Structure formats: structure tokens, C-alpha cells
Short mmCIF file of C-alpha atoms in Angstrom, two decimals:
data_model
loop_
_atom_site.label_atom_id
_atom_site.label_comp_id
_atom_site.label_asym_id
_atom_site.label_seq_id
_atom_site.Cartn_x
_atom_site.Cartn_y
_atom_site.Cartn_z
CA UNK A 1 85.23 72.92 93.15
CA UNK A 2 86.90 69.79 91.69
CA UNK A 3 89.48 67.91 93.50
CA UNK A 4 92.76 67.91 91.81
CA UNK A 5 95.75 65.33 92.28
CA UNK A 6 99.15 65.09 90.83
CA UNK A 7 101.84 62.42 90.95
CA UNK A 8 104.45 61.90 91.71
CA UNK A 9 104.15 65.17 94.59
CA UNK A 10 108.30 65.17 94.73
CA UNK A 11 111.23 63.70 92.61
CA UNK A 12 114.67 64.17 92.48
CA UNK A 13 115.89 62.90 89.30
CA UNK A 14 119.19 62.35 87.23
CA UNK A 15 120.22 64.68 84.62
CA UNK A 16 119.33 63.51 81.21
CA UNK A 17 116.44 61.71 82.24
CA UNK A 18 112.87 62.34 81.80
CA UNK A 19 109.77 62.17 84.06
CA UNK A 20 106.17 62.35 83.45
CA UNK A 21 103.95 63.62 86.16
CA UNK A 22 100.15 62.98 85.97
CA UNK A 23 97.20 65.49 87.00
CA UNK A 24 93.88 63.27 87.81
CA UNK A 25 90.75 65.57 88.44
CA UNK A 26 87.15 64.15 90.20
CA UNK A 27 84.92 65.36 87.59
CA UNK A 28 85.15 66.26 83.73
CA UNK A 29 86.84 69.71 83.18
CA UNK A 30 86.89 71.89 79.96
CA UNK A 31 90.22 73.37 80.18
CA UNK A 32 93.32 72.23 81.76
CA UNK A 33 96.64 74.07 81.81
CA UNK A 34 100.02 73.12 83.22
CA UNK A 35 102.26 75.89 85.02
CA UNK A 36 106.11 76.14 86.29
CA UNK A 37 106.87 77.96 88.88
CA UNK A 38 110.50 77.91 89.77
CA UNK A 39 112.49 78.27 93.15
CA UNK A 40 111.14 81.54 94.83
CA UNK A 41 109.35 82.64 91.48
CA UNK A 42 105.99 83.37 90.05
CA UNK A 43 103.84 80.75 88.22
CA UNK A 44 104.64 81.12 84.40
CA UNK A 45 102.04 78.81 81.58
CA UNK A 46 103.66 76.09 79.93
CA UNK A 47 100.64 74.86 78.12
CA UNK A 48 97.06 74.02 77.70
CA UNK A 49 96.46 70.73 77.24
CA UNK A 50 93.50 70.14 75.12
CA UNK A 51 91.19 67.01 75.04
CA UNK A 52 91.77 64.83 71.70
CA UNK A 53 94.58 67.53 70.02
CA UNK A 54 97.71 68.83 70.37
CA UNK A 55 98.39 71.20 73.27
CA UNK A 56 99.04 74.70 72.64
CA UNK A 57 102.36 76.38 74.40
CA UNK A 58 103.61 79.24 75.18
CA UNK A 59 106.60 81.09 74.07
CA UNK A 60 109.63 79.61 75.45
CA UNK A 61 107.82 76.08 75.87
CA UNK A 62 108.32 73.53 72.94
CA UNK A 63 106.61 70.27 72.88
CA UNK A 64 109.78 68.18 72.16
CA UNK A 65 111.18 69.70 75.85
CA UNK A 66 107.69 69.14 77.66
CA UNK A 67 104.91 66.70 76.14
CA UNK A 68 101.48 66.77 76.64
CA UNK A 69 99.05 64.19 76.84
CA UNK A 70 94.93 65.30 77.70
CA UNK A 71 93.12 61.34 76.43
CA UNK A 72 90.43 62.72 78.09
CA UNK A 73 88.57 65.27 80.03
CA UNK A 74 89.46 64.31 83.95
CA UNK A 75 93.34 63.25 82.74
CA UNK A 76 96.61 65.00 81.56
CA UNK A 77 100.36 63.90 81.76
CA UNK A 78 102.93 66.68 81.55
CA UNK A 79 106.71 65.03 80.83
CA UNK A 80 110.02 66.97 81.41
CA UNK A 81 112.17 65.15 79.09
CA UNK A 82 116.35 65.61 78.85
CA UNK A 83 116.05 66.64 82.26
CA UNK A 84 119.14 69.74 83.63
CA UNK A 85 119.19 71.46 86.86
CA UNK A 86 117.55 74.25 85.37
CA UNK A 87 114.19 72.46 84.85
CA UNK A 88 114.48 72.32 89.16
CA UNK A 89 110.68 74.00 89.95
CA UNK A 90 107.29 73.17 91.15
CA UNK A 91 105.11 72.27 88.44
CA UNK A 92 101.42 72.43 88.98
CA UNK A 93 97.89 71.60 87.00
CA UNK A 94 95.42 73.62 87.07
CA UNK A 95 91.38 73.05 85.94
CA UNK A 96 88.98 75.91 84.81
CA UNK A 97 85.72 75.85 85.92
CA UNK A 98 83.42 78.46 83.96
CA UNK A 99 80.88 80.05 86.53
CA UNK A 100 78.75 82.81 84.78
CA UNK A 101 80.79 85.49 83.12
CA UNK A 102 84.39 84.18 84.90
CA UNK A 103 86.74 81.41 84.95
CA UNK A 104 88.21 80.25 88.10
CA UNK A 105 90.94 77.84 87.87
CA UNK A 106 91.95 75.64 90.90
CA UNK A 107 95.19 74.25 91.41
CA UNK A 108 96.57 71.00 91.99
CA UNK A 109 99.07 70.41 94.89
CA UNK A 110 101.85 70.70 92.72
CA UNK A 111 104.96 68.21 92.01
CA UNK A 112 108.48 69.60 92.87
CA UNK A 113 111.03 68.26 90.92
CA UNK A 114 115.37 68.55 91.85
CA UNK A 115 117.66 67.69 89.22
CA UNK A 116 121.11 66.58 90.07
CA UNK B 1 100.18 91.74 76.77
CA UNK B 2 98.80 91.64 79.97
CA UNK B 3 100.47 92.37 83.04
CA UNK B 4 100.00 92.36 86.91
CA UNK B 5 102.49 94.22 88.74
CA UNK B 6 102.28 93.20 92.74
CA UNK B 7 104.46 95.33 95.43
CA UNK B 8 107.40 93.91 96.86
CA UNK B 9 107.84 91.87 99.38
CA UNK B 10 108.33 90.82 102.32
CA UNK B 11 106.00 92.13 104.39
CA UNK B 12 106.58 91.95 107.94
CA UNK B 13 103.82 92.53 110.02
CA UNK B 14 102.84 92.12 113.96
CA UNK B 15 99.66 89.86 114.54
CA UNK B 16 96.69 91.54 114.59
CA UNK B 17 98.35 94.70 112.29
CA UNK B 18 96.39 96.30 109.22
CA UNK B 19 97.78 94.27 105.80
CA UNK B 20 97.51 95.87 102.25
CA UNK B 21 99.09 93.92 99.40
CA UNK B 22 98.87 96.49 96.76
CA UNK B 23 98.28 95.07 92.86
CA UNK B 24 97.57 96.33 89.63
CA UNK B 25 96.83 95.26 86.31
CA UNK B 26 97.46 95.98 82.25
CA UNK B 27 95.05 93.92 79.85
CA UNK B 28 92.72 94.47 77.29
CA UNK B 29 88.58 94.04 77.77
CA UNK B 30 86.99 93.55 80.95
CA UNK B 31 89.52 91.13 82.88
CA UNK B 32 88.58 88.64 86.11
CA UNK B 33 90.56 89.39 89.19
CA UNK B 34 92.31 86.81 91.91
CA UNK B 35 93.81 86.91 94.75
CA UNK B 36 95.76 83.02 95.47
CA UNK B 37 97.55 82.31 98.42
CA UNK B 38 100.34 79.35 99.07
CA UNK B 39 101.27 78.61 102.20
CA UNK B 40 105.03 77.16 102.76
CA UNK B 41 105.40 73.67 101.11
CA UNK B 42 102.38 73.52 99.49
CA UNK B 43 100.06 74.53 96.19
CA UNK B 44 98.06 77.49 95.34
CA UNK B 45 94.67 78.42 97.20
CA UNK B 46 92.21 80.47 95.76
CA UNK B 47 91.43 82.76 98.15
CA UNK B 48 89.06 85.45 96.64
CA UNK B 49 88.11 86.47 93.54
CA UNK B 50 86.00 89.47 91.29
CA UNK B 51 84.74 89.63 88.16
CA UNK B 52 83.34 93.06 87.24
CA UNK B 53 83.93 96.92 88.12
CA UNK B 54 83.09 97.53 91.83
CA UNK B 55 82.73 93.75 92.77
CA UNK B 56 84.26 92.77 96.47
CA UNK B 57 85.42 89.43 96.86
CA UNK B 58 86.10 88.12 100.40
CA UNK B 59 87.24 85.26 101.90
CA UNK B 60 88.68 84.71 105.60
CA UNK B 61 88.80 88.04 106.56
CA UNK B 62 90.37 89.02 103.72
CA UNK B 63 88.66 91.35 100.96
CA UNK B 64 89.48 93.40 97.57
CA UNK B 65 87.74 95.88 95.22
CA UNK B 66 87.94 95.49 91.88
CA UNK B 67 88.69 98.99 90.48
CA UNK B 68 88.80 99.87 87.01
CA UNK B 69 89.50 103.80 87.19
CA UNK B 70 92.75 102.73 88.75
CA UNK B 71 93.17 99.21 87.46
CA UNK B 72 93.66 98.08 90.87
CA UNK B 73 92.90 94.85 93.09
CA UNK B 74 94.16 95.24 96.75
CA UNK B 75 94.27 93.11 99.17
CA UNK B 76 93.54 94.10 102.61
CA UNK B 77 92.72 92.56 105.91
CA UNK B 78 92.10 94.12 109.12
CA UNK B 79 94.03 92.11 111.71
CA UNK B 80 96.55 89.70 110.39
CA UNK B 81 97.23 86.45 112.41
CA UNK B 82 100.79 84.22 112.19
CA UNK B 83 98.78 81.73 110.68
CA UNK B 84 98.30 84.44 107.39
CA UNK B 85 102.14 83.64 106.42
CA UNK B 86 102.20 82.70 102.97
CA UNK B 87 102.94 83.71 99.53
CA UNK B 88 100.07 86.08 97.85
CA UNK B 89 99.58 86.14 94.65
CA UNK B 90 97.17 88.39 92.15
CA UNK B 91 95.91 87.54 88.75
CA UNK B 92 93.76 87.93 85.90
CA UNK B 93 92.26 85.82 83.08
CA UNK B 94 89.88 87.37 80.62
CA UNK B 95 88.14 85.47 77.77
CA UNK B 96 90.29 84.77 74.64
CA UNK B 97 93.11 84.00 77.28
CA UNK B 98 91.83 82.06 79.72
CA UNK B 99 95.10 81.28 81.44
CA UNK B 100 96.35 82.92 84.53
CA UNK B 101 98.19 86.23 84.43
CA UNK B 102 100.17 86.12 87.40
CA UNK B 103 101.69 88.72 89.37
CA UNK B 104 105.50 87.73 91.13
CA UNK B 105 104.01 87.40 94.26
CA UNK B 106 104.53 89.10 97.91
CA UNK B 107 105.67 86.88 100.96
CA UNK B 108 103.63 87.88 104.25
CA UNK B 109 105.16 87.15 107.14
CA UNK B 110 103.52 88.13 110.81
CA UNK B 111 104.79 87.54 113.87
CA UNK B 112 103.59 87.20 117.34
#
């Protein structure tokens, strides 16, 4: 499976601010997605970030709040901009590798963020 | 939409105890199945996974049957150790969505 890494893996940031974590994988993937998953909660989809176009978000998630960069296919940048204590969670890449007739995704260690 | 409804945790069990982590599923088509597990502090594991009726994935002792006549996906394990204490979580993907489904998760915690 391909070996995932995120920075930064914690911040604790300023309200107001922004901060743009990066997800660097060891080989080329097809599909990339980035997840939230807040204190004591499940993981919920933000996005997937798509090589060379716009990412596509879900409901809830608007690109002005949390931009999406994908230049190419081992490299994404998720940024939580206008940062509130609310946005406090672990926020985690994932890859999908396509093996016969499923898709596994892997996960990144993850990059928990605390806003003051 | 799809759904994955996990039971409630925590679980408290002794080491070497029976676990089942019951889960089921709502989607549409022929869905994958996973079972991830995150252990305090850090990210999520896969630890087994199915893709068709009647498939068994197993991993570390651990094991689930993917069964459509009850859209289920348990996980069980014979003899749990204190090492086992983590966060489980089940999921789906299925093509045309191929983003995790994910259930809310049930905290295992054995003791000695």
C-alpha cells in the first residue's frame, strides 16, 4: 500500500487565521480525498481533490472555507482558512488504490488542529 | 444515501473475552465493506476488508462476513488482548461514490 504523510501532524492556531496542511504520498494515486473527523466523532468527507481541476465537496463544505490544491498525482494541500474553535478536529488524507472490483483507501496519520 | 449504522460503544471487555462489534449497512448496488481501526493518538488502520456476498476478510485475529440477506458486516474476534483498545470503525464505498461511508465508530476497551 502507499505510504502517506501529512504536515504539519499538530497545530494550535489563532482564531482568524488560516493553515494549510499538505498530504505527500510515495507513489502516483488516482483518487485522493480529504476527511474531518472532529473531537470524539466519526470521519465525515470534505472533498476529493482531483488532479488538474477543481475539487468536488460535499454538502456543508465550500471551497472559500477549505481550498484544495491536487498539482499532481502524489500531492494535495487542504487549507482551513478564517480559522474558529469549531474547525478544532483531526483532519486526515486519504489515497484509493483500485484492486480488482474494490477500492481500498489508506489513510494518512492525520493533522490535529486546536483553535484558540 | 448510504448509511452504516455501528452499535454503541464502549465496549468493555476482559482480555482474552469473545468481541462482536455489530454493523450494518443501507446503500444502493453491490457495496465494499471495511472494518478500520485507530488506536489512541493516532490515524486510521485498515484492518480488514470484503468485497462481495459471503467474502471473509481477516486480519490479526480478527474476521467478518459480508452478508447481504442481512446487510451486515460484524466484527468478531475470539480472544481480545489490552493491546485491541482502539476505536473501530465500519464502512463502505461502492463505485459512483468512491468515498468512505463511515459508521460513528465503537471504542473497545479490554482490560487485564
Amino acid at each position: 500500500s502507499a505510504v502517506i504523510s501529512q504536515k504539519p501532524s499538530r497545530d494550535i492556531c489563532q482564531r482568524g487565521t488560516s493553515l494549510t496542511i499538505q498530504c505527500q504520498v510515495d507513489s502516483q494515486v488516482t483518487m485522493m480525498f480529504w476527511y474531518r473527523q472532529q473531537p470524539g466523532q466519526s470521519l465525515t468527507l470534505i472533498a476529493t481533490a482531483n488532479q488538474g481541476s477543481e475539487a468536488t465537496y460535499e454538502s456543508g463544505f465550500v471551497i472559500d472555507k477549505f481550498p484544495i490544491s491536487r498539482p499532481n498525482l502524489t500531492f494535495s494541500t487542504l487549507t482551513v482558512s478564517n480559522m474558529s474553535p469549531e474547525d478544532s478536529s483531526i483532519y486526515l488524507c486519504s489515497v484509493g488504490e483500485a484492486s480488482g472490483s474494490a477500492d481500498t483507501q489508506y489513510f494518512g496519520p492525520g493533522t490535529r488542529l486546536t483553535v484558540l | 444515501g448510504d448509511s452504516v449504522t455501528q452499535m454503541e460503544g464502549p465496549v468493555t471487555l476482559s482480555e482474552e473475552a469473545f468481541l462482536t462489534i455489530n454493523c450494518t449497512y443501507t446503500a444502493t448496488g453491490y457495496p465494499s465493506l471495511f472494518w478500520y481501526v485507530q488506536y489512541p493518538g493516532e490515524g486510521l488502520q485498515l484492518l480488514l476488508k470484503a468485497t462481495k456476498a459471503d467474502d471473509k476478510g481477516s486480519n490479526k485475529g480478527f474476521e467478518a462476513t459480508y452478508r447481504k440477506e442481512t446487510t451486515s458486516f460484524h466484527l468478531e474476534k475470539g480472544s481480545v488482548q489490552v493491546s485491541d483498545s482502539a476505536v473501530y470503525f465500519c464502512a463502505l464505498s461502492r463505485a459512483g461514490r468512491r468515498a468512505l461511508t463511515f459508521g460513528s465508530g465503537t471504542r473497545l476497551q479490554v482490560q487485564p
